[in-house]
Coordinates of C-alpha atoms in Angstrom, one line a residue:
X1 CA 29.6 -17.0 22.9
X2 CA 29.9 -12.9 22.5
X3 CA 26.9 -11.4 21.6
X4 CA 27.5 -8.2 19.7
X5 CA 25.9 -4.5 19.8
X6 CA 27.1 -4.2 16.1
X7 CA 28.4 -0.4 15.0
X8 CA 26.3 0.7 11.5
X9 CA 28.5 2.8 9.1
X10 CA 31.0 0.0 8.4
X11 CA 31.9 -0.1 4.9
X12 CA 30.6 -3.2 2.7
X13 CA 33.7 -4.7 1.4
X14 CA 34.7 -4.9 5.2
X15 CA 34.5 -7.6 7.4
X16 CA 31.3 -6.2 9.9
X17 CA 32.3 -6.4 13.5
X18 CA 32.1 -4.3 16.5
X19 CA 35.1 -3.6 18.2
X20 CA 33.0 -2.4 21.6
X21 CA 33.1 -4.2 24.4
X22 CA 30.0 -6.4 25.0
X23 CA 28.9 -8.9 28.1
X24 CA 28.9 -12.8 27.4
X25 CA 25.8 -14.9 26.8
X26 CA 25.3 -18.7 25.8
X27 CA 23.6 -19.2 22.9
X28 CA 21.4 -21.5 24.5
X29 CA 20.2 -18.5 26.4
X30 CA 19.4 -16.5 23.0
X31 CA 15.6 -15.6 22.3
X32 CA 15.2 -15.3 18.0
X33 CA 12.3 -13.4 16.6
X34 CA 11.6 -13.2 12.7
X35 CA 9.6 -10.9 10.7
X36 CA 8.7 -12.3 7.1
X37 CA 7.6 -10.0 4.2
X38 CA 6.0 -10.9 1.2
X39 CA 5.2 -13.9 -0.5
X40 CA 4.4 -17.4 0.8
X41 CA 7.4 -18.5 -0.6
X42 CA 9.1 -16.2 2.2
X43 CA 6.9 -17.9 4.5
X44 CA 8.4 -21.1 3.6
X45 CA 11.7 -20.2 3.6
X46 CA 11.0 -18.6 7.3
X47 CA 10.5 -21.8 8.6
X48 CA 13.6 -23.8 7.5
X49 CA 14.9 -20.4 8.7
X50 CA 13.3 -21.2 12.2
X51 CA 14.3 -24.7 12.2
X52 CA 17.9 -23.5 12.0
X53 CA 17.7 -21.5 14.6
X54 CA 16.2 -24.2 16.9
X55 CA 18.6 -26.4 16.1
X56 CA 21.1 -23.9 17.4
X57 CA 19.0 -24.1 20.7
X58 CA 17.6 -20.5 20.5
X59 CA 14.2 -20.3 21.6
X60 CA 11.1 -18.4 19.5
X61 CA 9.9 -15.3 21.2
X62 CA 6.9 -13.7 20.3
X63 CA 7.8 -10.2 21.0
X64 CA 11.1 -9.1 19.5
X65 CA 11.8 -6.5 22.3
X66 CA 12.4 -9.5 24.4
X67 CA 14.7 -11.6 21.7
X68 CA 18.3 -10.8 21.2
X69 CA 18.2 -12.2 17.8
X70 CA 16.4 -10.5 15.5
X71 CA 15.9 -11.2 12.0
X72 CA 14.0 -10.2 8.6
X73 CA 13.1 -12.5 5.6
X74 CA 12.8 -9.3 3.0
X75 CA 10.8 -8.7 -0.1
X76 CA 12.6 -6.5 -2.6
X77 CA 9.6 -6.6 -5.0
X78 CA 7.8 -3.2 -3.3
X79 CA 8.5 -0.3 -2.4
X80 CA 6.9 -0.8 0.8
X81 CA 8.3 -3.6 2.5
X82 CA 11.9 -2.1 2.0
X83 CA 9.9 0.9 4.0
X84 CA 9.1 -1.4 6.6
X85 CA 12.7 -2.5 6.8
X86 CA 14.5 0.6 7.1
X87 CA 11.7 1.5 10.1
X88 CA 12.1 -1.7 11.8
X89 CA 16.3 -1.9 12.1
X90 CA 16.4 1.8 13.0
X91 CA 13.9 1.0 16.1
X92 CA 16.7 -2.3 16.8
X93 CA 19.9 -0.4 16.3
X94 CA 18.2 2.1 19.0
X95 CA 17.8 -0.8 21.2
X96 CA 21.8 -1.4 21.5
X97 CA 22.1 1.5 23.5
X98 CA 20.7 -0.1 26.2
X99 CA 21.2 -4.2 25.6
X100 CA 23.2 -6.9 23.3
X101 CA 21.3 -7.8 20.0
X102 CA 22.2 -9.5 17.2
X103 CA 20.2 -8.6 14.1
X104 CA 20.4 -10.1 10.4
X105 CA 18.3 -10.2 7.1
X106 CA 18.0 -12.3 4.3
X107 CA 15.5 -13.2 1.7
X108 CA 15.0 -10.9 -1.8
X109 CA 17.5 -8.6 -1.5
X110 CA 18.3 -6.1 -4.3
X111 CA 21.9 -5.7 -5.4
X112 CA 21.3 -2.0 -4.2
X113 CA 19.3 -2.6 -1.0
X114 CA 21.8 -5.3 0.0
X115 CA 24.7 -2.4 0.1
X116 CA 22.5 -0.5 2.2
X117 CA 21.8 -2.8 4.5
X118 CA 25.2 -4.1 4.9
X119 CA 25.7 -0.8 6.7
X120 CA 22.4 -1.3 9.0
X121 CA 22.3 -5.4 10.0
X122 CA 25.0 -7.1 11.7
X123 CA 24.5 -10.1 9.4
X124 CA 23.1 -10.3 5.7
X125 CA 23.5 -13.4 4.0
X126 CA 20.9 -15.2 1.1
X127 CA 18.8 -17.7 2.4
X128 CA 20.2 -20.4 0.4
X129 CA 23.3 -19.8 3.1
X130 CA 21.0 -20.4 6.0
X131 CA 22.9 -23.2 7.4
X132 CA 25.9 -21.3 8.3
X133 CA 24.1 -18.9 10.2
X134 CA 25.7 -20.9 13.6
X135 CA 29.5 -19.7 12.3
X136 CA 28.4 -16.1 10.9
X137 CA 26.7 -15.7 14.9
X138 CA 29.9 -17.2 16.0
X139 CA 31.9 -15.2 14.1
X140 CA 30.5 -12.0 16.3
X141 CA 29.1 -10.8 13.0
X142 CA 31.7 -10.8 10.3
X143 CA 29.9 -11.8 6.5
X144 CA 31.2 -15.0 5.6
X145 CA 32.8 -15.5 2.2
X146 CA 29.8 -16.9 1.0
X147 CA 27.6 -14.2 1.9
X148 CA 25.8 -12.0 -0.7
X149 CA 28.8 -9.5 -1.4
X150 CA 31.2 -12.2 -2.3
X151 CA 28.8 -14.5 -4.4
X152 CA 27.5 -11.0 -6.3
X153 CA 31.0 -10.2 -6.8
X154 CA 32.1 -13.7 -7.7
X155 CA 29.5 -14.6 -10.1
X156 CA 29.7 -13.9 -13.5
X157 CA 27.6 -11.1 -14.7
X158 CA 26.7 -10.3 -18.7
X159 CA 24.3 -7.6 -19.7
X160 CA 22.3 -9.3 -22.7
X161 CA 19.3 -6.9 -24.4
X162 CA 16.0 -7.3 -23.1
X163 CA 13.3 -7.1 -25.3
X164 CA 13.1 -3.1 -25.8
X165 CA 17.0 -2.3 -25.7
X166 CA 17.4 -2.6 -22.0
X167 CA 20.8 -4.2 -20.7
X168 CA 19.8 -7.1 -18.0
X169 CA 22.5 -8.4 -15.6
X170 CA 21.9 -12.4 -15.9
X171 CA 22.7 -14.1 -12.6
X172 CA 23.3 -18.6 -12.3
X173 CA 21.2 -20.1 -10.9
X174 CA 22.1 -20.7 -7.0
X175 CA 22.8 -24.0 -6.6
X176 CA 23.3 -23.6 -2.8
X177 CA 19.4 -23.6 -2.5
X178 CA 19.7 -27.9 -3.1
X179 CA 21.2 -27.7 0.5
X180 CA 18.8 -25.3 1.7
X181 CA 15.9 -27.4 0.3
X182 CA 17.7 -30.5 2.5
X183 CA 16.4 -28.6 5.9
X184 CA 13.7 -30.1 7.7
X185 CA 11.5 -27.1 7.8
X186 CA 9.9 -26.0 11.4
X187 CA 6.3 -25.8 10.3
X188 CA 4.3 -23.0 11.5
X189 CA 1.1 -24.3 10.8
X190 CA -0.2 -28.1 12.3
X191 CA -2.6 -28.4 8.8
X192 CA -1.7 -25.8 6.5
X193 CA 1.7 -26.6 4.7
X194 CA 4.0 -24.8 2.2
X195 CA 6.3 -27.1 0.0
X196 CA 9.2 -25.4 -2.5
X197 CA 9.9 -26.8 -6.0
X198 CA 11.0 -24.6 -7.8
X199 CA 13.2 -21.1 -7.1
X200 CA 14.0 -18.2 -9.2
X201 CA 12.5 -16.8 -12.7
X202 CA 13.5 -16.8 -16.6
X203 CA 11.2 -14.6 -17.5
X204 CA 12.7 -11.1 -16.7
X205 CA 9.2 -9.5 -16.9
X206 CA 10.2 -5.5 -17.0
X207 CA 8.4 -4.7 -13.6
X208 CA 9.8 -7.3 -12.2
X209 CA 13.0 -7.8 -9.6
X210 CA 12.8 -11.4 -9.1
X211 CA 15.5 -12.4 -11.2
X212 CA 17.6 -10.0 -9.5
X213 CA 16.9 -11.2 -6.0
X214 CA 15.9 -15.5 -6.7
X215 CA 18.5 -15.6 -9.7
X216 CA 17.5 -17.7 -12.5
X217 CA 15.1 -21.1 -12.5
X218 CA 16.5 -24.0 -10.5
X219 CA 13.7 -27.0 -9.8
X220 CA 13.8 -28.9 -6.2
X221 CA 14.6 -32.9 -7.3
X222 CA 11.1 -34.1 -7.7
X223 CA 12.0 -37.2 -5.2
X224 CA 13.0 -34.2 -2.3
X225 CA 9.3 -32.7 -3.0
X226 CA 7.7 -36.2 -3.2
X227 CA 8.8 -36.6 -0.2
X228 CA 8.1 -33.6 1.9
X229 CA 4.4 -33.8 0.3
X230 CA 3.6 -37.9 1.6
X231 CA 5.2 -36.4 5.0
X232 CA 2.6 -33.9 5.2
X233 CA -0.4 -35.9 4.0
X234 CA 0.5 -38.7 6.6
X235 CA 0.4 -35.8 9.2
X236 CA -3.3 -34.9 8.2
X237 CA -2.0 -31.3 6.8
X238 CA -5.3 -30.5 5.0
X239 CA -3.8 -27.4 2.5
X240 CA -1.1 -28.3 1.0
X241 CA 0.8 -25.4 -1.9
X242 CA 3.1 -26.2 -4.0
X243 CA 5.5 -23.1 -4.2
X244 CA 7.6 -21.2 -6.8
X245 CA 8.1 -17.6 -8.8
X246 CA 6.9 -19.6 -11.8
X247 CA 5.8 -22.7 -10.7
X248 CA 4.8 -24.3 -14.0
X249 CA 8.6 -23.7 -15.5
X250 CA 9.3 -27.1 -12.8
X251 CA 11.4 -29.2 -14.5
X252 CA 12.3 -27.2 -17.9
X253 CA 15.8 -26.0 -16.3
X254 CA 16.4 -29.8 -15.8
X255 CA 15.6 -31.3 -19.1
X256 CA 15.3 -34.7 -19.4
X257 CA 16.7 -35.0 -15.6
X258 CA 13.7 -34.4 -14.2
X259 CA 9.7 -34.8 -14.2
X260 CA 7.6 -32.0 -16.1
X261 CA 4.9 -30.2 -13.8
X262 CA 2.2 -32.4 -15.0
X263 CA 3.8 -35.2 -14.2
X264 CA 4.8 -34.2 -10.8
X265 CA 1.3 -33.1 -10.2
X266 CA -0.3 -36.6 -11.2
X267 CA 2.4 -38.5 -8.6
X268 CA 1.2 -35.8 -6.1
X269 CA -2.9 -36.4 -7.1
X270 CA -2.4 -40.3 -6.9
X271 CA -0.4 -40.3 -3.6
X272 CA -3.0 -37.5 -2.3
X273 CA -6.4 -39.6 -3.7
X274 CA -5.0 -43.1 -2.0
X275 CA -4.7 -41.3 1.3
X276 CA -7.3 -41.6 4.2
X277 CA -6.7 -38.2 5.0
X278 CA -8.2 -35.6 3.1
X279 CA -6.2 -32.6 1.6
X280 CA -6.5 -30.0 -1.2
X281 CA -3.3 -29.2 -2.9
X282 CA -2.9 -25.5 -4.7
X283 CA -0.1 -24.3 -6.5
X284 CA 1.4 -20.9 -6.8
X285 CA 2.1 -18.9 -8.6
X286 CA 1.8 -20.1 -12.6
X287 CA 2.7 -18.1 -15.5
X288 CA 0.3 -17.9 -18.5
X289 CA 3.2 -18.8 -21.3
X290 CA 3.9 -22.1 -19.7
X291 CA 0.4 -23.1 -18.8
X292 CA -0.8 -25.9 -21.0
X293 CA -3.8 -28.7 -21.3
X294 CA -1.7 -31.8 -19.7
X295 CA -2.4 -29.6 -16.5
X296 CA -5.1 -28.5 -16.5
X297 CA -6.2 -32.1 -17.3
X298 CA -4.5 -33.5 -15.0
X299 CA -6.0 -31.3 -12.4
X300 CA -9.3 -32.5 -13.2
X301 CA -7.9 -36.2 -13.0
X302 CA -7.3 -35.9 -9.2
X303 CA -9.7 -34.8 -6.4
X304 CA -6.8 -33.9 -4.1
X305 CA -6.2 -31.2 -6.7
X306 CA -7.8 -28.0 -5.6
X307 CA -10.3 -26.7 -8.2
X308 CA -8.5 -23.5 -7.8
X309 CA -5.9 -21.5 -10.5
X310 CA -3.7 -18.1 -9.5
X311 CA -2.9 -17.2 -13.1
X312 CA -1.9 -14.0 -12.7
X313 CA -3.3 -11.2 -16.6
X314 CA -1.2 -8.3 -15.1
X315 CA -2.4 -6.1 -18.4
X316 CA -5.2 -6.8 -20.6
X317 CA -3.9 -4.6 -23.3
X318 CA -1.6 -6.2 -26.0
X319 CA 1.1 -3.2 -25.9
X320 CA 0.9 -2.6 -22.1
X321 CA 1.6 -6.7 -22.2
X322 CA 4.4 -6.1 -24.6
X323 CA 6.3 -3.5 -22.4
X324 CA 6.1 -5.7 -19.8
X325 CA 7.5 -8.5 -21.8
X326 CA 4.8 -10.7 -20.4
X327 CA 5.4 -13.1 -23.6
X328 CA 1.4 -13.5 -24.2
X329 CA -1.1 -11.3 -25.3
X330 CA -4.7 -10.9 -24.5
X331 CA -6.2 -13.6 -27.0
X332 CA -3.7 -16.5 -25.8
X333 CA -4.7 -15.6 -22.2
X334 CA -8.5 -15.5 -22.8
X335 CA -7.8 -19.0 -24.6
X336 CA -6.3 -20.5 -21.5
X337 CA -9.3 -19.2 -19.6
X338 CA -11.5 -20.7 -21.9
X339 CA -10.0 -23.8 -21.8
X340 CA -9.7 -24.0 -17.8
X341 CA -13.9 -23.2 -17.9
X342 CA -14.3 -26.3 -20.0
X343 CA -12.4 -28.9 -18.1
X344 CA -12.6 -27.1 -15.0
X345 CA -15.7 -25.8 -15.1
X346 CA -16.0 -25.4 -11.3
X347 CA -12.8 -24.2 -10.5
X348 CA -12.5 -20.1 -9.1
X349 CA -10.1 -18.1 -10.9
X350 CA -7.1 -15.6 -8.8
X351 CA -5.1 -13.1 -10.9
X352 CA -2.5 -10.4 -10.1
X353 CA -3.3 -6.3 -12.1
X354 CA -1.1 -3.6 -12.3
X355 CA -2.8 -0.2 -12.9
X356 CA -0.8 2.6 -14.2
X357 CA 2.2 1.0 -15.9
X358 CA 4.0 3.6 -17.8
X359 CA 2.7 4.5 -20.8
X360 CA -0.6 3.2 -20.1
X361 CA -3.4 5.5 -21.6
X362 CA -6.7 5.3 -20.6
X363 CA -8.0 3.3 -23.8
X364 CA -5.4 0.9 -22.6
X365 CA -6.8 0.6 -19.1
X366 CA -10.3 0.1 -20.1
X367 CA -9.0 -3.1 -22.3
X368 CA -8.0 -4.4 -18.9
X369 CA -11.3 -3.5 -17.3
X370 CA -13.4 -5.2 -20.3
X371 CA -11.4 -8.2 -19.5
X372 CA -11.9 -8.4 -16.5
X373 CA -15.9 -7.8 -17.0
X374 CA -15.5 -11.2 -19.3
X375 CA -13.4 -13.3 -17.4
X376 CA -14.9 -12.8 -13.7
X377 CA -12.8 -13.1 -11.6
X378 CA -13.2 -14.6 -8.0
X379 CA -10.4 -12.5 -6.8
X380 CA -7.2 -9.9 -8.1
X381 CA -4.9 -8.7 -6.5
X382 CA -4.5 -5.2 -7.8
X383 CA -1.4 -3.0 -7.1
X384 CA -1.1 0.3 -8.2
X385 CA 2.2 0.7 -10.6
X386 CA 5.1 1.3 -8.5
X387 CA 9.2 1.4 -10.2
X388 CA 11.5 -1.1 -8.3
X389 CA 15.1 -0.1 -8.8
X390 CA 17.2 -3.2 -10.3
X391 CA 13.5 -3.8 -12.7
X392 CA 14.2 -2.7 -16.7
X393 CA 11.0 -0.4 -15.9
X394 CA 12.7 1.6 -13.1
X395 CA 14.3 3.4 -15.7
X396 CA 11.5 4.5 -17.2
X397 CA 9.9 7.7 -16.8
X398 CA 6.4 6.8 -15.0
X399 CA 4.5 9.0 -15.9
X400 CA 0.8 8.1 -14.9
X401 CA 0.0 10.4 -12.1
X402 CA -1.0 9.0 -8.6
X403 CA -4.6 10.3 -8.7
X404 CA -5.5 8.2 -11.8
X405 CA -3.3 5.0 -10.3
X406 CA -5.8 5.1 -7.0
X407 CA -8.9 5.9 -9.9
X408 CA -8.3 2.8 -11.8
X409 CA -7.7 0.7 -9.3
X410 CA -11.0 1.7 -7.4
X411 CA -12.4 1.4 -10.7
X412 CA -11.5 -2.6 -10.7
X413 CA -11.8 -3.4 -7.5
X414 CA -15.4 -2.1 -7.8
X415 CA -15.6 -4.6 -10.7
X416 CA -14.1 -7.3 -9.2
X417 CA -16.7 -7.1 -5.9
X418 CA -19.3 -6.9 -8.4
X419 CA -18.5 -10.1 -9.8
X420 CA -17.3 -11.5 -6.6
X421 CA -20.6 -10.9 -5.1
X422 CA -23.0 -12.6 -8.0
X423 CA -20.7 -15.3 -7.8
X424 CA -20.9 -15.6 -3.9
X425 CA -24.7 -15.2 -4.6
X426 CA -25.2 -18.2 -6.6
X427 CA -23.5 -20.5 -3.1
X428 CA -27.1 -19.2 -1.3
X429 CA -28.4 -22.1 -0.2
X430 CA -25.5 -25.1 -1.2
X431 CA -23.7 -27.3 1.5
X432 CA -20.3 -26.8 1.1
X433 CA -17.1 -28.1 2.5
X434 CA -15.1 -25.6 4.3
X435 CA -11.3 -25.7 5.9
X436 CA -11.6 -23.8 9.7
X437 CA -8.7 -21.8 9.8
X438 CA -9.1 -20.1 13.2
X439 CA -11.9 -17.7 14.7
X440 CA -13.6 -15.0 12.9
X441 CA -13.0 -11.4 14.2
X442 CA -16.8 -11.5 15.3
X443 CA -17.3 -13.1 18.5
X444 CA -18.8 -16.1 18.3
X445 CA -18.3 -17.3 14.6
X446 CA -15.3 -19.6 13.3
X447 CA -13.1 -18.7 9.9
X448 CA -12.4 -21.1 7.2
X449 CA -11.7 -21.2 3.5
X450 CA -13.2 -23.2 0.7
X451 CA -11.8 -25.5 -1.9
X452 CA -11.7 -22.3 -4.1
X453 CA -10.2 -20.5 -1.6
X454 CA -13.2 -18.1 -0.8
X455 CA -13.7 -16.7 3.0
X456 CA -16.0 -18.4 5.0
X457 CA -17.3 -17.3 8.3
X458 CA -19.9 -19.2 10.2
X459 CA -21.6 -19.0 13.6
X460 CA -19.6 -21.4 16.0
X461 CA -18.9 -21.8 19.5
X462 CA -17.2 -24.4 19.9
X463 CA -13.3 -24.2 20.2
X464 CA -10.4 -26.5 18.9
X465 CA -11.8 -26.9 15.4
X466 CA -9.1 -25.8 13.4
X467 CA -7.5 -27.4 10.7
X468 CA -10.8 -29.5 10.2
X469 CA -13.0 -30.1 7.3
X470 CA -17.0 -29.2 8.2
X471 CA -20.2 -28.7 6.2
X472 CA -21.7 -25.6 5.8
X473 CA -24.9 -24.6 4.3
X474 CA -24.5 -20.7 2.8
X475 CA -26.7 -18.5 4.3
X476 CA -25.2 -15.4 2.7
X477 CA -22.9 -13.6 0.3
X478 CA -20.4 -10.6 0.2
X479 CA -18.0 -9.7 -1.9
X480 CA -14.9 -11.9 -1.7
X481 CA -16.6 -14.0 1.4
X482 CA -19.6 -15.8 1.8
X483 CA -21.4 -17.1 5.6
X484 CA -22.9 -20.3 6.1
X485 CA -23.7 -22.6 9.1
X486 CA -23.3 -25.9 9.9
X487 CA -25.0 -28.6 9.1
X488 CA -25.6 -31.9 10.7
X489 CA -23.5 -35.2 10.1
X490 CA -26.7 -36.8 8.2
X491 CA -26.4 -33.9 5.9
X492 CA -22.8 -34.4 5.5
X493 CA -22.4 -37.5 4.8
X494 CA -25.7 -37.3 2.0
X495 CA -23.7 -34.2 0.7
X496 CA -20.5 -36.2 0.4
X497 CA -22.2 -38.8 -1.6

């Protein structure tokens, strides 16, 4: 096949080829490289991406100035990662000048940023088209008629009023993702494992692009994800996540077609407690509106279920909540917190914060910094407020200056390594179980997680344990990590009992 040096400028209702000459090379001979932004459901979607790509009988290369294929799985959702885009294909479409390459992206992709880069990548195509990628590369770069321009175009968009006047474009759900959910996914981990069921979001939350990249809810047959999930636990995978944009939705686009989340999750618990291997499952990530008891108790039910909930406040003001059309307020999230202490009383607790939303005063803020002081947190995620176009809230005027962004969010980051730490403080002294998950950046010590997902570091010089369970004892505490050492098999075995 004809590898292409592909010309930017072409216009996006055109087919995208380069009519330059270019020398001949078998795809057998191609070397791919991939860089994945964003979430883990990127991740996962990278490695059915991957698993294309071998089938194709490219080969993986670890550095992409040595691949002629080069591809991005994007994240729309920040500001930054488009950043990162536009820097990395300028540096490739350099590289032509001197050697063929073949470059393409897909992933969340804007309406906005995909004309853009129609102009910049010799391929762009959603991910739920994966599986034609062998055509599109043997079509020396011409976007197929299923490609993101013609299934924009050629699905039917209304504008219906979002909750404060703004007009929302609704996109279907993408049915092509079924097919895309059929690939056997080349797994980048040999324990850690990332399984979809679920893709796109309902809630149009007015920071948020999702809907305008995923499209709306569509849930993975429960049978597909059943399946994937006893693959992995046979293989010994030890962390197992169940992925989607709102994870706990599974099933309500279906009806009565398909299992509720609860009801997936017990299938998943009694498959995962029968099994001689040991795993911790985790899902991510949940929204607070469709979080109810029969998980949480179900949770509890099943010691293959992590003690471990992402449940992401975002405000913890009632009208910043309202602007974003979060659907909750503050007094049904503290609830669900409450109730999560009772019959989880062990579990840690993850969220996602946004400082400096527009409009939000500083009264405002401080409601979100007492909750946090009540809840605890083990760990947040905290972003400073930042408008995505293609977002209701990108057309707002934001108008909290930078300085007092970067001020609040020190402010709860301070708070949650304050909490962090006590918590960490209380482990002093506990045998624990812990997941290694590589080496530490100190010489001589191993990295691992525990079942609440905290960082563990511990002294170790022995190689090859990865991807096993050991016993530590903590010795001491940080914020958001903790250190420990091992402990011997007597000890474990006593601890286990």
């Amino acid at each position: 096949m004809r590898v292409l040096r592909c010309a930017t400028g072409a216009q996006p209702h055109q087919a995208y080829r380069s009519h330059r000459k270019v020398r001949h090379l078998k795809l057998v001979m191609l070397h791919y490289h991939i860089i994945t932004l964003g979430c883990q459901m990127n991740k996962s979607d990278s490695e059915r991406v991957r698993s294309v790509l071998d089938s194709m009988g490219c080969r993986w290369s670890d550095s992409e100035e040595e691949a002629q294929l080069l591809g991005i799985l994007a994240c729309s959702v920040r500001q930054k990662s488009i950043d990162r885009i536009y820097n990395r294909i300028s540096r490739w479409n350099g590289w032509k000048n001197s050697r063929n390459l073949l470059t393409f992206i897909t992933g969340c992709i804007l309406p906005a940023d995909h004309l853009h880069f129609l102009k910049l990548f010799d391929l762009v195509f959603p991910v739920a088209d994966i599986a034609k990628l062998p055509e599109l590369v043997a079509g020396y770069g011409v976007v197929s008629p299923l490609s993101p321009l013609a299934s924009m175009t050629g699905q039917a968009v209304q504008a219906r009023p979002g909750r404060f006047g703004e007009p929302i474009p609704v996109k279907k759900p993408d049915e092509r993702i079924m097919e895309f959910w059929k690939l056997k996914p080349a797994y980048l981990s040999a324990f850690e494992g990332f399984i979809p069921i679920q893709n796109g979001c309902d809630k149009f939350c007015s920071y948020c692009a999702v809907p305008y990249t995923r499209g709306r809810e569509i849930s993975r047959p429960s049978e597909a994800i059943l399946e994937e999930f006893r693959l992995l636990v046979d293989r010994g995978y030890r962390s197992i996540t169940l992925l989607g944009q709102n994870v706990n939705s599974y099933g309500m686009d279906r009806g009565r077609q398909e299992i509720s989340f609860a009801e997936l999750l017990r299938r998943i618990g009694e498959y995962g407690d029968r099994s001689p291997s040991s795993c911790w499952v985790y899902f991510t990530s949940p929204h607070p509106g469709d979080m109810n008891e029969e998980v949480i108790r179900t949770m509890a039910a099943y010691r293959c279920l992590a003690r471990q909930l992402h449940i992401p406040l975002q405000s913890g003001d009632d009208g910043v909540l309202a602007r974003m059309n979060r659907r909750h307020g503050v007094k049904e999230f503290m609830d669900l917190i409450a109730m999560v202490r009772r019959i989880l009383p062990d579990a840690t607790l993850f969220t996602d914060i946004i400082v400096g939303f527009p409009g939000e005063t500083d009264e405002q803020f401080e409601n979100t910094r007492r909750v946090m002081e009540q809840i605890q947190f083990n760990m947040a995620y905290i972003a400073a407020y930042s408008p995505r176009p293609g977002s209701a809230s990108a057309t707002w005027r934001d108008d909290v200056p930078q300085e007092v962004k970067k001020e609040r969010l020190h402010k709860l980051t301070d708070t949650l390594n304050r909490h962090s730490l006590e918590y960490n403080r209380k482990l002093i002294g506990k045998t624990i179980k812990v997941l290694v998950t590589g080496r530490d950046r100190l010489a001589g010590y191993a990295a691992g997680i525990t079942e609440g997902r905290i960082v563990v570091r511990f002294p170790c010089a022995e190689r090859g344990l990865e991807g096993q369970f050991v016993w530590l004892r903590v010795t001491g505490a940080a914020p958001l990590s903790i250190e420990g050492e091992r402990v011997h098999q007597e000890a474990q075995l006593h601890e286990a009992e």
